[in-house]
Short mmCIF file of C-alpha atoms and ligand atoms in Angstrom, two decimals:
data_model
loop_
_atom_site.label_atom_id
_atom_site.label_comp_id
_atom_site.label_asym_id
_atom_site.label_seq_id
_atom_site.Cartn_x
_atom_site.Cartn_y
_atom_site.Cartn_z
CA MET A 1 22.16 25.31 -18.21
CA ARG A 2 21.19 28.77 -16.87
CA ARG A 3 17.53 28.65 -16.64
CA ASP A 4 15.44 26.52 -14.27
CA ILE A 5 14.05 23.72 -16.19
CA VAL A 6 12.51 21.58 -13.44
CA HIS A 7 8.64 21.28 -13.29
CA ILE A 8 7.17 23.05 -10.26
CA GLY A 9 5.56 19.84 -9.00
CA SER A 10 8.75 17.90 -9.02
CA ASP A 11 9.18 18.59 -5.17
CA GLN A 12 5.99 16.73 -4.63
CA LEU A 13 7.45 13.32 -5.89
CA SER A 14 8.38 10.91 -3.28
CA TYR A 15 8.19 7.11 -2.81
CA GLU A 16 9.67 6.14 0.44
CA ILE A 17 8.43 2.43 -0.14
CA ARG A 18 11.43 2.05 -2.49
CA GLY A 19 13.38 4.98 -1.08
CA ILE A 20 14.28 3.01 2.09
CA VAL A 21 15.81 0.33 -0.07
CA GLU A 22 19.05 2.32 -0.66
CA ILE A 23 19.82 2.41 3.04
CA ALA A 24 18.69 -1.24 3.70
CA GLU A 25 21.00 -2.35 0.97
CA ARG A 26 23.92 -0.56 2.55
CA ILE A 27 23.16 -2.32 5.77
CA GLU A 28 22.85 -5.65 3.97
CA SER A 29 26.32 -4.97 2.49
CA LEU A 30 27.65 -4.59 6.02
CA GLY A 31 26.53 -8.10 6.94
CA GLN A 32 23.03 -7.69 8.30
CA ASP A 33 20.19 -9.89 6.88
CA ILE A 34 17.21 -7.84 5.71
CA TYR A 35 13.66 -8.73 6.34
CA TRP A 36 11.81 -6.90 3.37
CA GLU A 37 8.57 -5.59 4.76
CA ASN A 38 8.45 -2.54 2.71
CA VAL A 39 7.10 -3.34 -0.87
CA GLY A 40 3.67 -4.86 -1.58
CA ASP A 41 4.91 -7.39 -4.13
CA PRO A 42 3.59 -10.86 -3.58
CA ILE A 43 5.99 -12.38 -6.10
CA ASN A 44 9.05 -10.91 -4.55
CA LYS A 45 7.75 -12.48 -1.10
CA GLY A 46 7.64 -15.92 -2.59
CA GLN A 47 4.11 -16.20 -3.98
CA LYS A 48 4.12 -19.15 -6.35
CA ILE A 49 2.11 -18.75 -9.63
CA PRO A 50 -0.01 -21.87 -10.08
CA THR A 51 0.71 -24.00 -13.18
CA TRP A 52 -2.90 -23.49 -14.55
CA MET A 53 -2.29 -19.76 -14.70
CA LYS A 54 1.04 -20.13 -16.50
CA GLU A 55 -0.68 -22.51 -19.05
CA ILE A 56 -3.23 -19.86 -19.77
CA VAL A 57 -0.61 -17.15 -20.41
CA LYS A 58 1.52 -19.54 -22.43
CA SER A 59 -1.38 -20.31 -24.75
CA LYS A 60 -1.80 -16.51 -25.19
CA ILE A 61 1.87 -16.13 -26.11
CA ASP A 62 1.31 -18.88 -28.70
CA ASP A 63 -1.46 -16.59 -30.28
CA ASP A 64 0.69 -14.18 -32.43
CA TYR A 65 -1.94 -11.34 -31.87
CA SER A 66 -0.64 -10.92 -28.36
CA TRP A 67 2.67 -9.69 -29.66
CA GLY A 68 1.09 -6.76 -31.42
CA TYR A 69 -0.28 -3.41 -30.50
CA CYS A 70 -3.87 -3.68 -29.30
CA PRO A 71 -6.63 -0.94 -29.55
CA THR A 72 -5.91 2.30 -27.54
CA LYS A 73 -8.53 1.50 -25.01
CA GLY A 74 -7.47 -2.15 -24.84
CA LEU A 75 -8.63 -5.46 -26.29
CA LYS A 76 -12.38 -5.31 -27.14
CA GLU A 77 -13.15 -8.80 -25.81
CA THR A 78 -11.38 -8.09 -22.54
CA ARG A 79 -13.23 -4.86 -22.10
CA GLU A 80 -16.56 -6.61 -22.73
CA PHE A 81 -15.66 -9.21 -20.17
CA LEU A 82 -14.71 -6.69 -17.55
CA ALA A 83 -17.80 -4.60 -18.21
CA ASN A 84 -20.12 -7.65 -17.87
CA ARG A 85 -18.32 -8.56 -14.62
CA ALA A 86 -18.77 -4.99 -13.18
CA ASN A 87 -22.49 -4.73 -14.39
CA LYS A 88 -23.34 -7.68 -12.08
CA LYS A 89 -23.20 -5.21 -9.22
CA SER A 90 -22.99 -1.72 -10.46
CA SER A 91 -25.78 0.92 -9.88
CA SER A 92 -24.99 2.56 -13.17
CA LYS A 93 -24.32 0.76 -16.46
CA LEU A 94 -20.79 0.38 -17.83
CA THR A 95 -20.12 -0.29 -21.41
CA PRO A 96 -16.83 -1.70 -22.96
CA ASP A 97 -16.23 1.77 -24.25
CA ASP A 98 -16.00 3.06 -20.69
CA ILE A 99 -12.96 0.99 -19.96
CA LEU A 100 -9.45 2.20 -20.61
CA PHE A 101 -6.42 0.14 -20.05
CA PHE A 102 -2.96 1.54 -18.79
CA ASN A 103 0.52 0.26 -18.20
CA GLY A 104 -0.14 -0.57 -14.66
CA LEU A 105 -2.48 1.40 -12.40
CA GLY A 106 0.49 3.65 -11.53
CA ASP A 107 0.28 4.82 -15.11
CA ALA A 108 -3.34 5.48 -14.91
CA ILE A 109 -2.97 7.49 -11.68
CA SER A 110 -0.43 9.80 -13.22
CA LYS A 111 -2.59 10.41 -16.40
CA VAL A 112 -5.76 10.95 -14.33
CA TYR A 113 -4.26 13.60 -12.22
CA GLY A 114 -1.85 14.94 -14.79
CA LEU A 115 -4.68 15.99 -17.10
CA LEU A 116 -6.57 17.95 -14.67
CA LYS A 117 -6.39 21.67 -14.81
CA ARG A 118 -3.61 22.78 -12.41
CA GLU A 119 -5.97 24.65 -10.24
CA SER A 120 -8.40 21.66 -9.80
CA ARG A 121 -7.59 19.66 -6.72
CA ILE A 122 -8.55 16.07 -5.63
CA ILE A 123 -8.89 15.61 -1.97
CA GLY A 124 -7.36 12.33 -0.86
CA PRO A 125 -6.82 10.24 2.28
CA SER A 126 -4.04 10.77 4.85
CA PRO A 127 -2.26 8.53 5.31
CA ALA A 128 -2.13 8.13 1.57
CA TYR A 129 -0.62 5.71 -0.94
CA PRO A 130 2.20 7.97 -2.23
CA THR A 131 1.64 7.30 -5.96
CA HIS A 132 -1.74 9.09 -5.56
CA SER A 133 -0.55 11.98 -3.27
CA SER A 134 2.61 12.59 -5.40
CA ALA A 135 0.91 12.54 -8.78
CA GLU A 136 -1.84 14.87 -7.42
CA GLY A 137 0.79 17.12 -5.78
CA ALA A 138 2.98 17.05 -8.89
CA HIS A 139 0.01 18.16 -11.21
CA SER A 140 -0.81 21.26 -9.00
CA GLY A 141 2.64 22.06 -7.59
CA TYR A 142 1.35 21.96 -4.05
CA GLU A 143 0.99 19.08 -1.42
CA GLN A 144 -2.27 17.15 -1.93
CA VAL A 145 -5.26 18.36 0.19
CA THR A 146 -6.05 15.47 2.39
CA TYR A 147 -8.79 14.26 4.76
CA LYS A 148 -8.04 12.17 7.90
CA LEU A 149 -8.21 8.45 8.22
CA ASP A 150 -8.59 8.11 11.95
CA PRO A 151 -6.67 5.42 13.79
CA LYS A 152 -8.63 5.75 16.83
CA ASN A 153 -11.78 5.08 14.98
CA ASN A 154 -10.70 1.99 12.83
CA TRP A 155 -9.05 4.18 10.24
CA ILE A 156 -12.51 5.31 8.93
CA PRO A 157 -12.43 8.54 6.98
CA ASP A 158 -13.31 11.72 9.12
CA LEU A 159 -16.36 12.78 7.32
CA GLU A 160 -16.46 16.16 8.99
CA ASP A 161 -13.01 16.91 7.95
CA ILE A 162 -13.93 16.09 4.26
CA ARG A 163 -17.00 18.34 4.50
CA ASN A 164 -15.19 21.28 6.00
CA LYS A 165 -12.31 21.10 3.47
CA ILE A 166 -14.68 20.73 0.43
CA LYS A 167 -16.87 23.54 1.71
CA TYR A 168 -14.04 26.01 2.21
CA ASN A 169 -11.91 25.14 -0.82
CA ASP A 170 -13.69 25.40 -4.03
CA SER A 171 -10.72 24.29 -6.08
CA ILE A 172 -11.64 20.78 -4.95
CA VAL A 173 -13.35 19.00 -7.87
CA GLY A 174 -13.08 15.29 -6.69
CA ILE A 175 -12.75 12.92 -3.76
CA LEU A 176 -10.29 9.97 -3.89
CA ILE A 177 -11.08 6.85 -1.82
CA ILE A 178 -8.89 3.72 -1.70
CA ASN A 179 -10.80 0.70 -0.61
CA PRO A 180 -9.58 -1.77 0.70
CA ASP A 181 -6.92 0.80 1.76
CA ASN A 182 -3.16 0.99 1.43
CA PRO A 183 -1.42 1.65 3.84
CA THR A 184 -3.97 1.05 6.55
CA GLY A 185 -5.53 -2.32 5.48
CA MET A 186 -9.10 -1.04 6.22
CA VAL A 187 -12.33 -1.95 4.32
CA TYR A 188 -14.92 0.81 4.62
CA PRO A 189 -18.48 0.21 5.83
CA LYS A 190 -21.36 0.82 3.33
CA GLU A 191 -22.58 3.84 5.28
CA ILE A 192 -19.32 5.59 5.02
CA LEU A 193 -19.20 5.11 1.31
CA GLU A 194 -22.80 6.27 0.82
CA GLU A 195 -21.84 9.44 2.93
CA ILE A 196 -18.87 10.14 0.47
CA VAL A 197 -21.31 9.64 -2.54
CA LYS A 198 -23.74 12.14 -0.93
CA LEU A 199 -20.87 14.67 -0.36
CA ALA A 200 -19.85 14.28 -3.92
CA LYS A 201 -23.38 14.94 -5.09
CA GLU A 202 -23.92 17.90 -2.72
CA PHE A 203 -20.75 19.68 -3.88
CA ASN A 204 -20.79 18.57 -7.60
CA LEU A 205 -17.56 16.56 -7.22
CA PHE A 206 -16.55 13.47 -9.05
CA ILE A 207 -15.13 10.40 -7.25
CA ILE A 208 -12.04 8.36 -7.87
CA SER A 209 -12.15 4.99 -6.18
CA ASP A 210 -9.03 2.86 -6.22
CA GLU A 211 -10.19 -0.74 -5.88
CA ILE A 212 -6.97 -2.47 -6.79
CA TYR A 213 -7.38 -4.63 -3.71
CA GLY A 214 -11.11 -5.07 -4.17
CA ASP A 215 -11.18 -8.91 -3.98
CA LEU A 216 -8.62 -9.14 -1.34
CA THR A 217 -10.66 -9.12 1.83
CA PHE A 218 -10.85 -11.26 5.00
CA ASN A 219 -12.17 -11.38 8.57
CA ASN A 220 -15.62 -11.70 6.94
CA ARG A 221 -15.64 -8.35 5.20
CA ARG A 222 -16.53 -7.79 1.51
CA ALA A 223 -15.28 -4.55 -0.15
CA ILE A 224 -18.26 -2.72 -1.53
CA SER A 225 -17.48 -1.19 -4.92
CA MET A 226 -18.28 2.50 -5.29
CA SER A 227 -20.09 1.25 -8.55
CA GLU A 228 -22.70 -0.19 -6.37
CA LEU A 229 -23.62 3.19 -4.75
CA ILE A 230 -22.80 6.03 -7.01
CA LYS A 231 -26.12 6.09 -9.14
CA ASP A 232 -25.65 9.20 -11.26
CA VAL A 233 -22.29 10.53 -9.77
CA PRO A 234 -19.38 10.87 -12.27
CA THR A 235 -16.96 8.27 -11.15
CA ILE A 236 -13.57 6.72 -12.09
CA ILE A 237 -13.02 3.34 -10.65
CA MET A 238 -9.38 2.02 -10.74
CA LYS A 239 -8.58 -1.69 -10.96
CA GLY A 240 -5.60 -3.96 -11.87
CA ILE A 241 -4.10 -7.31 -11.74
CA SER A 242 -0.84 -6.46 -9.90
CA LYS A 243 -2.22 -7.56 -6.36
CA GLU A 244 -5.08 -9.78 -6.93
CA LEU A 245 -3.69 -12.23 -9.65
CA PRO A 246 -0.90 -11.35 -8.67
CA TRP A 247 1.03 -10.12 -11.81
CA PRO A 248 2.71 -6.93 -10.96
CA GLY A 249 5.23 -7.27 -13.68
CA SER A 250 2.52 -7.31 -16.37
CA ARG A 251 2.12 -3.60 -15.87
CA CYS A 252 -1.55 -3.79 -16.54
CA GLY A 253 -4.34 -1.75 -14.89
CA TRP A 254 -7.41 -0.12 -16.14
CA ILE A 255 -10.10 2.44 -15.26
CA GLU A 256 -13.80 2.14 -15.48
CA ILE A 257 -15.61 5.43 -16.19
CA TYR A 258 -19.12 5.82 -14.84
CA ASN A 259 -21.62 8.55 -15.75
CA LYS A 260 -19.35 10.42 -18.19
CA ASN A 261 -22.35 11.81 -20.12
CA ILE A 262 -23.97 13.37 -17.10
CA ASP A 263 -21.42 16.35 -16.90
CA SER A 264 -20.03 17.94 -20.12
CA ASN A 265 -16.79 19.11 -18.15
CA PHE A 266 -16.23 15.51 -16.89
CA LYS A 267 -16.83 14.19 -20.34
CA ARG A 268 -14.23 16.52 -21.74
CA TYR A 269 -11.77 15.54 -19.13
CA ILE A 270 -12.36 11.80 -19.78
CA LYS A 271 -11.87 12.56 -23.67
CA SER A 272 -8.39 14.19 -22.86
CA ILE A 273 -7.41 11.06 -20.95
CA ILE A 274 -8.33 8.88 -23.87
CA ASP A 275 -6.62 11.19 -26.29
CA SER A 276 -3.41 11.13 -24.17
CA LYS A 277 -3.48 7.47 -24.18
CA MET A 278 -3.78 7.52 -27.99
CA LEU A 279 -0.47 9.28 -28.24
CA GLU A 280 1.12 6.31 -26.60
CA VAL A 281 -0.71 3.91 -28.95
CA CYS A 282 -1.89 1.48 -26.37
CA SER A 283 -1.00 -0.51 -23.27
CA THR A 284 0.46 -4.02 -22.78
CA THR A 285 -1.50 -6.63 -24.82
CA LEU A 286 -0.39 -10.09 -23.35
CA PRO A 287 -1.89 -9.49 -19.91
CA GLN A 288 -5.14 -8.10 -21.39
CA ALA A 289 -5.36 -11.20 -23.66
CA SER A 290 -5.01 -13.44 -20.59
CA ILE A 291 -7.46 -11.64 -18.34
CA PRO A 292 -10.79 -13.22 -19.26
CA GLU A 293 -9.56 -16.77 -19.06
CA LEU A 294 -7.55 -16.21 -15.87
CA LEU A 295 -10.36 -14.42 -13.84
CA SER A 296 -13.11 -16.65 -15.07
CA SER A 297 -11.42 -19.90 -14.10
CA ASN A 298 -13.05 -21.57 -11.00
CA LYS A 299 -9.57 -22.30 -9.89
CA TYR A 300 -9.05 -18.48 -9.59
CA ASP A 301 -11.55 -18.20 -6.70
CA GLU A 302 -10.00 -21.03 -4.97
CA PHE A 303 -6.54 -19.56 -5.37
CA LEU A 304 -7.86 -16.15 -4.01
CA LYS A 305 -9.45 -17.71 -1.04
CA GLU A 306 -6.34 -19.59 -0.12
CA ARG A 307 -4.21 -16.35 -0.38
CA THR A 308 -6.63 -14.21 1.60
CA LYS A 309 -6.78 -16.99 4.34
CA GLU A 310 -3.00 -16.77 4.74
CA VAL A 311 -3.21 -12.79 4.84
CA GLU A 312 -5.91 -13.01 7.41
CA LYS A 313 -3.86 -15.43 9.64
CA ARG A 314 -0.90 -13.02 9.53
CA ALA A 315 -3.01 -9.95 10.16
CA ASN A 316 -4.83 -11.45 13.12
CA TYR A 317 -1.51 -12.57 14.30
CA ILE A 318 -0.21 -9.04 14.45
CA TYR A 319 -3.31 -7.85 16.08
CA GLU A 320 -3.15 -10.51 18.90
CA THR A 321 0.48 -9.89 19.42
CA LEU A 322 0.60 -6.13 19.42
CA LYS A 323 -2.73 -4.96 20.60
CA ASP A 324 -1.85 -4.68 24.26
CA VAL A 325 1.53 -3.06 23.77
CA LYS A 326 1.62 0.34 25.47
CA GLY A 327 2.25 3.43 23.35
CA ILE A 328 0.95 2.24 20.05
CA ILE A 329 -2.41 2.01 18.17
CA VAL A 330 -3.20 -1.23 16.50
CA ASN A 331 -6.38 -1.79 14.64
CA LYS A 332 -7.86 -5.05 13.41
CA VAL A 333 -7.66 -5.06 9.54
CA TYR A 334 -9.85 -6.51 6.85
CA GLY A 335 -8.21 -6.18 3.40
CA ALA A 336 -5.26 -5.51 0.99
CA PHE A 337 -2.02 -6.79 2.67
CA TYR A 338 -0.63 -4.13 4.77
CA TYR A 339 -0.60 -3.19 8.43
CA SER A 340 0.04 0.28 9.81
CA ILE A 341 1.07 0.74 13.39
CA VAL A 342 0.68 4.21 14.89
CA PHE A 343 2.62 5.39 17.94
CA GLU A 344 0.53 7.39 20.45
CA GLU A 345 1.00 11.09 20.33
CA GLY A 346 4.03 12.20 22.26
CA VAL A 347 5.59 8.76 22.98
CA LEU A 348 8.48 9.19 20.38
CA ASN A 349 11.26 11.62 20.78
CA ASN A 350 14.65 12.27 19.10
CA LYS A 351 16.81 10.69 21.87
CA GLN A 352 15.38 7.13 21.70
CA LYS A 353 17.72 4.50 20.33
CA LEU A 354 18.43 0.77 19.92
CA ASN A 355 21.59 -1.15 20.51
CA ILE A 356 23.45 -1.97 17.24
CA ASN A 357 26.26 -4.37 17.62
CA ASN A 358 27.92 -3.88 14.25
CA PRO A 359 29.95 -0.59 14.74
CA LYS A 360 29.82 0.26 11.00
CA ILE A 361 26.01 -0.09 10.87
CA LYS A 362 25.79 1.75 14.12
CA SER A 363 27.67 4.70 12.78
CA LEU A 364 25.68 4.60 9.58
CA ILE A 365 22.33 4.65 11.37
CA GLU A 366 23.54 7.43 13.83
CA GLU A 367 24.47 9.63 10.81
CA ARG A 368 21.15 8.84 8.97
CA VAL A 369 18.85 9.69 12.01
CA LYS A 370 20.11 13.20 12.24
CA GLY A 371 17.20 15.66 11.69
CA VAL A 372 14.66 13.07 10.58
CA SER A 373 11.14 12.67 11.73
CA ASN A 374 10.64 10.68 14.91
CA ASP A 375 9.05 7.76 13.24
CA ARG A 376 11.77 7.58 10.57
CA ARG A 377 14.26 7.54 13.41
CA PHE A 378 12.61 4.45 14.74
CA VAL A 379 12.37 2.88 11.39
CA TYR A 380 16.19 3.42 10.84
CA TYR A 381 17.15 2.03 14.30
CA LEU A 382 14.69 -1.01 13.77
CA LEU A 383 16.54 -1.53 10.35
CA GLY A 384 20.07 -1.28 11.76
CA SER A 385 19.41 -3.32 14.87
CA THR A 386 17.18 -6.14 13.53
CA GLY A 387 17.28 -5.94 9.76
CA ILE A 388 13.46 -5.54 9.51
CA CYS A 389 12.72 -2.91 6.70
CA VAL A 390 9.42 -1.12 7.15
CA VAL A 391 8.27 2.20 5.97
CA PRO A 392 7.61 5.37 8.11
CA LEU A 393 4.01 6.49 8.19
CA THR A 394 4.95 10.11 7.83
CA SER A 395 6.10 9.31 4.32
CA PHE A 396 2.39 8.45 3.41
CA SER A 397 1.40 12.20 3.55
CA SER A 398 0.55 11.96 7.23
CA ASN A 399 1.35 13.67 10.43
CA LEU A 400 0.86 10.29 12.27
CA GLU A 401 4.01 8.78 13.45
CA GLY A 402 4.28 5.11 12.91
CA PHE A 403 5.21 2.64 10.15
CA ARG A 404 3.66 0.30 7.60
CA MET A 405 4.68 -3.30 6.95
CA THR A 406 3.41 -5.90 4.66
CA LEU A 407 1.37 -9.14 5.34
CA LEU A 408 3.19 -11.16 2.56
CA GLU A 409 5.73 -13.26 4.34
CA LYS A 410 5.00 -16.91 3.36
CA ASP A 411 7.07 -18.51 6.00
CA PHE A 412 4.75 -18.27 9.03
CA GLU A 413 7.55 -19.07 11.49
CA LYS A 414 9.63 -16.25 10.11
CA PHE A 415 6.59 -13.98 10.10
CA LYS A 416 6.02 -14.69 13.88
CA TRP A 417 9.74 -14.02 14.45
CA ILE A 418 9.36 -10.68 12.67
CA VAL A 419 6.20 -9.65 14.59
CA ASN A 420 7.59 -10.76 17.91
CA THR A 421 10.94 -8.86 17.29
CA LEU A 422 8.91 -5.69 16.31
CA LYS A 423 7.08 -6.19 19.78
CA SER A 424 10.16 -6.38 21.87
CA THR A 425 11.88 -3.64 19.70
CA ILE A 426 9.03 -1.30 20.23
CA ILE A 427 9.07 -1.81 23.91
CA ASN A 428 12.80 -1.37 24.18
CA TYR A 429 12.80 1.70 22.03
CA LEU A 430 9.99 3.44 23.91
CA ASN A 431 11.78 2.77 27.11
CA SER A 432 15.29 3.70 25.88
CA ASN A 433 14.94 7.37 26.78
CA ILE A 434 11.85 8.76 28.56
CA ILE A 435 11.94 12.51 28.63
N1 PLP B 501 -3.03 1.71 -6.12
C1 PLP B 501 -2.93 1.23 -4.95
C2 PLP B 501 -3.64 1.62 -3.70
C3 PLP B 501 -1.61 0.53 -4.82
O1 PLP B 501 -1.28 -0.04 -3.50
C4 PLP B 501 -0.85 0.31 -6.00
C5 PLP B 501 0.47 -0.48 -5.79
O2 PLP B 501 0.98 -0.75 -4.68
C6 PLP B 501 -1.17 0.80 -7.16
C7 PLP B 501 -2.31 1.48 -7.20
C8 PLP B 501 -0.33 0.62 -8.35
O3 PLP B 501 -0.39 -0.63 -8.95
P1 PLP B 501 0.28 -1.04 -10.41
O4 PLP B 501 1.23 -2.12 -9.98
O5 PLP B 501 -0.93 -1.50 -11.20
O6 PLP B 501 0.84 0.22 -10.93
#
């Protein structure tokens, strides 16, 4: 092949949450047990699916229609169910026709950015969940324009930063917010969301609000949906069942489109998303068929409460264990199931290291840390010396050095061991070479 055939945006594709698995597996093959704290998959971490849920899904399998294609937008009854559910709170009415199903929210994300004009940019948070930042970057060929989430201010979006970037960059057509947030675990206060709506209105932007963790909150916080505040601002709300149900293997997510008729350009853009879905015929039928019964069961609320209580216990354990450790910033968290720990500026350098007893693992890590960012260096040493597998924060479109771990380990004794090992490892690492 003599001509360059690669899309200009391909350099923007990166998903370290799974990328780190390759090195972790090599270390595992050299005899080290691995503690997987990288991927947010509750099933992988031992979450048992209750029998009542399985019975509902089995009954749908018995219905032959669940084996067929469904309408492009998704099963009508399910969209009616979801629209009714959303309308209990929303400030602007949603009809079943304003809902569009995808094969997982990841699929929705790539379509939503992919169908924007190349010059049209969506400003998103930093740190950022990489599926968003990569898809946005891939569509435009440049890194996503980002606004800061401030670890010294409870991970709250820096509104001044958003305003300045929007004001001086007229290619920005929309703002992305993820609430509750991945990777920070923060749930935003109403005033901040209201300010984002005001900015969208002032600068004629549309809003994308990823609410896939919307019902997974704790420490007495509720996640306020953007639908409650937007009034007449064109908005796409993203939801799914991968995290809350949890059924990530169903590959089922959807978008709710608000105020599409208010702006003719937004309306055309939405039409293009629906048309592109039509080319694929439709999304997975079985999970859609199961959603109304699953989500309306009174056992579902109980189940969610139980799960969020467990996540709350683990989150608060991290906070209590690490909050006084010198050199790191640790915030209390309120939603989703992740924790991001940030190293204070300047405490990391490229000389620090940890003891690794196994000589083969030691030489593998020493090879891998050459030339990498300082937080990745820490993450690799942590992996080599303890087997704990986390993700460097700089791989979430961020300049902040740190790491993200999950809050999904079911065995609390094991979880405590992981957190306490992290604590001693951070202290040892920071003291290993002070320059
Ligand atoms: N949005 C956020 C914020 C996520 O954390 C994830 C998955 O981790 C997704 C979207 C994608 O979810 P899905 O499994 O539906 O593709």
